[in-house]
Coordinates of C-alpha atoms in Angstrom, one line a residue:
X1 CA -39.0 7.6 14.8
X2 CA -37.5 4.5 16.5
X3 CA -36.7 2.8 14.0
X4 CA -35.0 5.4 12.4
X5 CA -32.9 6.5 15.7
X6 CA -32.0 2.5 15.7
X7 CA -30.9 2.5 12.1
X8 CA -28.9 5.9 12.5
X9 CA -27.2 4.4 15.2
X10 CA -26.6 0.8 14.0
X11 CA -25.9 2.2 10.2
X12 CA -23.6 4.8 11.5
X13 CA -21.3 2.4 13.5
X14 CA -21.6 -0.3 10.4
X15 CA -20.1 2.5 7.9
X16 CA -17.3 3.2 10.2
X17 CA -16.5 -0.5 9.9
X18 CA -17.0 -0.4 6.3
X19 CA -15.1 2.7 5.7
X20 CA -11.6 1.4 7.8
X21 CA -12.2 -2.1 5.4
X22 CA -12.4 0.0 2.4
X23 CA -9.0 2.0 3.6
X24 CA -7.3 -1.1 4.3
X25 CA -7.8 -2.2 1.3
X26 CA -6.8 0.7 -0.6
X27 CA -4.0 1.1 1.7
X28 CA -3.0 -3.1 0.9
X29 CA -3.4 -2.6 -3.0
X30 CA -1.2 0.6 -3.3
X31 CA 1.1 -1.3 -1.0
X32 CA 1.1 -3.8 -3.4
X33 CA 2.1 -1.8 -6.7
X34 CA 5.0 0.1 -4.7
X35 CA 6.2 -3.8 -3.6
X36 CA 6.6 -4.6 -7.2
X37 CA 8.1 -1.2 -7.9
X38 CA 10.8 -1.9 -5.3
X39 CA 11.5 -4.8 -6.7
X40 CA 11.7 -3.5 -10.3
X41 CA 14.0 -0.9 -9.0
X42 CA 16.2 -3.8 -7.6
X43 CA 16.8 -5.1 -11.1
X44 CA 13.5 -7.5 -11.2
X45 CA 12.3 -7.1 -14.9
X46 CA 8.7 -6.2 -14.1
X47 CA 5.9 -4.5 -15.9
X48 CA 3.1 -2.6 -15.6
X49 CA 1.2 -5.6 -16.0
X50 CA 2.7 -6.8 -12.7
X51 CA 1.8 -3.4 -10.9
X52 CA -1.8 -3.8 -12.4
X53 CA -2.0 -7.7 -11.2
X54 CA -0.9 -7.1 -7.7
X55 CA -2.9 -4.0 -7.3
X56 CA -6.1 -5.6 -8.7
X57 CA -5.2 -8.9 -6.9
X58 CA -5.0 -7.3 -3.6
X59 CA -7.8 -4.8 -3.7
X60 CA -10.8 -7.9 -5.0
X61 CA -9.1 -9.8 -2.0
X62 CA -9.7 -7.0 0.4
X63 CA -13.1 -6.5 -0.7
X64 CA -12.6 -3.5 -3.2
X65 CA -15.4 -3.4 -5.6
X66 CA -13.5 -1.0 -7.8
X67 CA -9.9 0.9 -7.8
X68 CA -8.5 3.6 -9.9
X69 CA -5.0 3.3 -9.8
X70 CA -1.8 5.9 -11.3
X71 CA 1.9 6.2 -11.1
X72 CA 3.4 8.8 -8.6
X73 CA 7.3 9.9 -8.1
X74 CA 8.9 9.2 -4.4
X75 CA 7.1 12.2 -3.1
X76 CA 3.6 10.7 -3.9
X77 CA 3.0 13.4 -6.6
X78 CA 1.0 11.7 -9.9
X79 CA 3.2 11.5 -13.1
X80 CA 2.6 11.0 -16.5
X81 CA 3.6 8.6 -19.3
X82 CA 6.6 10.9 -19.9
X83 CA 7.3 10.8 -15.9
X84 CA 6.2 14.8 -15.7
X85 CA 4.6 15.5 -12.4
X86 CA 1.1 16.9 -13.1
X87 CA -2.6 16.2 -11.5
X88 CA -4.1 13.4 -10.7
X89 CA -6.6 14.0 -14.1
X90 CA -3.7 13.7 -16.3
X91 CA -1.7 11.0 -14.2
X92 CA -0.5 7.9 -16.2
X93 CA -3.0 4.9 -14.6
X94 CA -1.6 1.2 -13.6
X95 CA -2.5 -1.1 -16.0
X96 CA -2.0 1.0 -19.2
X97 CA 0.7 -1.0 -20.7
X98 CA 4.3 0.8 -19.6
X99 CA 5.4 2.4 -16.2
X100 CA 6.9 6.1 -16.5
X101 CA 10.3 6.9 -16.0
X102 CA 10.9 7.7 -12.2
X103 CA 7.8 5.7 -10.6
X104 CA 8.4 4.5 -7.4
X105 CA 4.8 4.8 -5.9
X106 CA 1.6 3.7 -7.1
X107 CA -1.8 5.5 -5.8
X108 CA -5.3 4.0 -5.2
X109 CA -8.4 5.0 -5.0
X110 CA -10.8 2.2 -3.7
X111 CA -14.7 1.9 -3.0
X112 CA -16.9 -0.5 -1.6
X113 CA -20.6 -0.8 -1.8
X114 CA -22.0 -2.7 1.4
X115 CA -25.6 -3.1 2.4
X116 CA -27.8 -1.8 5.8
X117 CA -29.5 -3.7 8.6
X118 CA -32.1 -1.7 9.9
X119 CA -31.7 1.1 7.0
X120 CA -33.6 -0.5 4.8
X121 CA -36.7 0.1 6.6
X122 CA -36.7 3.8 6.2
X123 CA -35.3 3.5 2.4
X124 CA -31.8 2.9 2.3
X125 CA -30.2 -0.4 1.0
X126 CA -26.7 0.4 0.9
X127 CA -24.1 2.6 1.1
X128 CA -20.8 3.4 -0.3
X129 CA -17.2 4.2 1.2
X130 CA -13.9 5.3 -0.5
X131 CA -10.6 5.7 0.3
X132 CA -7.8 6.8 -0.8
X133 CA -4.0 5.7 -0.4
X134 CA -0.4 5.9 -1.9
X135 CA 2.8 4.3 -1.2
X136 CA 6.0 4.4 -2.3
X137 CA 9.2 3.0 -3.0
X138 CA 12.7 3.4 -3.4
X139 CA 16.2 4.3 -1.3
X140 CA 16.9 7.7 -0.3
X141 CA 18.9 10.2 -2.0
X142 CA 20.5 13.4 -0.7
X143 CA 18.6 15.1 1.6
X144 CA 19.0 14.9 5.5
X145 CA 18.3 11.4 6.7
X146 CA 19.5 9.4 9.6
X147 CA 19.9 5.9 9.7
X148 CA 19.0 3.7 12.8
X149 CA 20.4 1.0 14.1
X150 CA 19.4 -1.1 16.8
X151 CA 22.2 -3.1 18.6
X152 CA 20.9 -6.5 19.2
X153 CA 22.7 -9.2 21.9
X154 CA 23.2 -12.7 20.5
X155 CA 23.4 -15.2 23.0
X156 CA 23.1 -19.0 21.9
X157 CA 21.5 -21.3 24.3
X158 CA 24.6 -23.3 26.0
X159 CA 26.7 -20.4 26.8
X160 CA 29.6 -21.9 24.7
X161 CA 29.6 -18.8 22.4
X162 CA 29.1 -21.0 19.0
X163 CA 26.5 -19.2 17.2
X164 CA 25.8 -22.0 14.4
X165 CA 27.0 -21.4 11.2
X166 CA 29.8 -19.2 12.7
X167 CA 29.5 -15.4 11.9
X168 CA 31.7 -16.0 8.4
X169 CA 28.4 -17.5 6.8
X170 CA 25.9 -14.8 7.6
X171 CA 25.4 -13.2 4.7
X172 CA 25.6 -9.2 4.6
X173 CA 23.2 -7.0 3.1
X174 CA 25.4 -4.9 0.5
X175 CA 23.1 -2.3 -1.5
X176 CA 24.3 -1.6 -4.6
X177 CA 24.2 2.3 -4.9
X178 CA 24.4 2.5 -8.6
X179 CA 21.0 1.2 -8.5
X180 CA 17.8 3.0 -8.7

C-alpha cells in the first residue's frame, strides 16, 4: 500500500511534467506551420511541404512521438482542400501535398509516451499525454482593433545627439496592404 501511495504521488507529479512537455511541443510545432504561413502570405513561395517539415521538425525536436496536423482559417476553425470550414474529421491535414485557399493557421495534435519510476512496481510502465494546439497567422482585417505603440527614448551614449547611422538610414517597416 506504500508503495502504491509513493508511486501515485511520484507518478502523478511526473505526468504533470510530461503533460506541460507534450503541450509545448504541440504548442512549438503549430507555431511552426503558422511561421511558414506568415511567411507564404508575405510572398515567400512555400508549400505544404514546408508546413509539414517545420511542423514535424519541431514536434520530434520537442519530444512528440506523433502529431496529427490540419489547415485552419484566421479564426482557428479546420478547413478543407477547397478552403470550406468544416470539422476537424474532414479538415485538409499538413503534409498532404497543397495548402487550401485561406489558411493561415495550422493545428496540432501531439502525444508522448514516457515511462514511470515507481509505477512499475504495481503494473504500470508508462503513460501517455496529449495536447492540443493551434496558431495562426496573418494581418488583421476589418473588425475593431487598436494598434499599440510604445514610445521609446533614444539616447546615445556621449550626449552629442548622433545616433549612428543618422535617422535617414533606418529602414521603415512599410506593409504592403494589397497583400494577404
Amino acid at each position: 500500500a506504500m508503495i502504491s501511495m509513493a508511486a501515485l504521488v511520484l507518478e502523478g507529479g511526473n505526468a504533470y511534467a510530461q503533460q506541460r512537455v507534450t503541450q509545448n511541443g504541440a504548442d512549438a510545432a503549430a507555431n511552426a506551420g503558422a511561421t511558414v504561413l506568415a511567411r507564404r502570405l508575405a510572398g515567400a513561395v512555400l508549400t505544404d511541404a514546408d508546413v509539414a517539415g517545420a511542423v514535424t521538425t519541431i514536434g520530434g525536436a520537442n519530444s512528440l512521438d506523433q502529431q496529427d496536423a490540419y489547415y485552419t482559417d484566421i479564426q482557428g476553425r479546420p478547413l478543407d482542400l477547397a478552403g470550406t470550414v468544416v470539422d476537424e474529421s474532414g479538415a485538409a491535414a499538413v503534409g498532404n501535398g497543397s495548402i487550401p485557399p485561406g489558411a493561415q493557421g495550422v493545428a496540432v495534435r501531439g502525444s508522448r509516451t514516457f515511462g514511470t519510476f515507481f509505477g512499475r512496481a504495481v503494473g504500470f510502465n508508462s503513460f501517455s499525454a496529449g495536447a492540443d494546439a493551434t496558431a495562426v497567422a496573418g494581418r488583421l482585417v476589418g473588425g475593431n482593433f487598436l494598434p499599440v505603440i510604445f514610445p521609446i527614448n533614444i539616447v546615445d551614449c556621449e550626449t552629442n545627439g548622433d545616433l549612428g547611422t543618422g535617422e535617414s538610414q533606418w529602414q521603415i517597416a512599410q506593409p504592403s496592404a494589397t497583400k494577404g
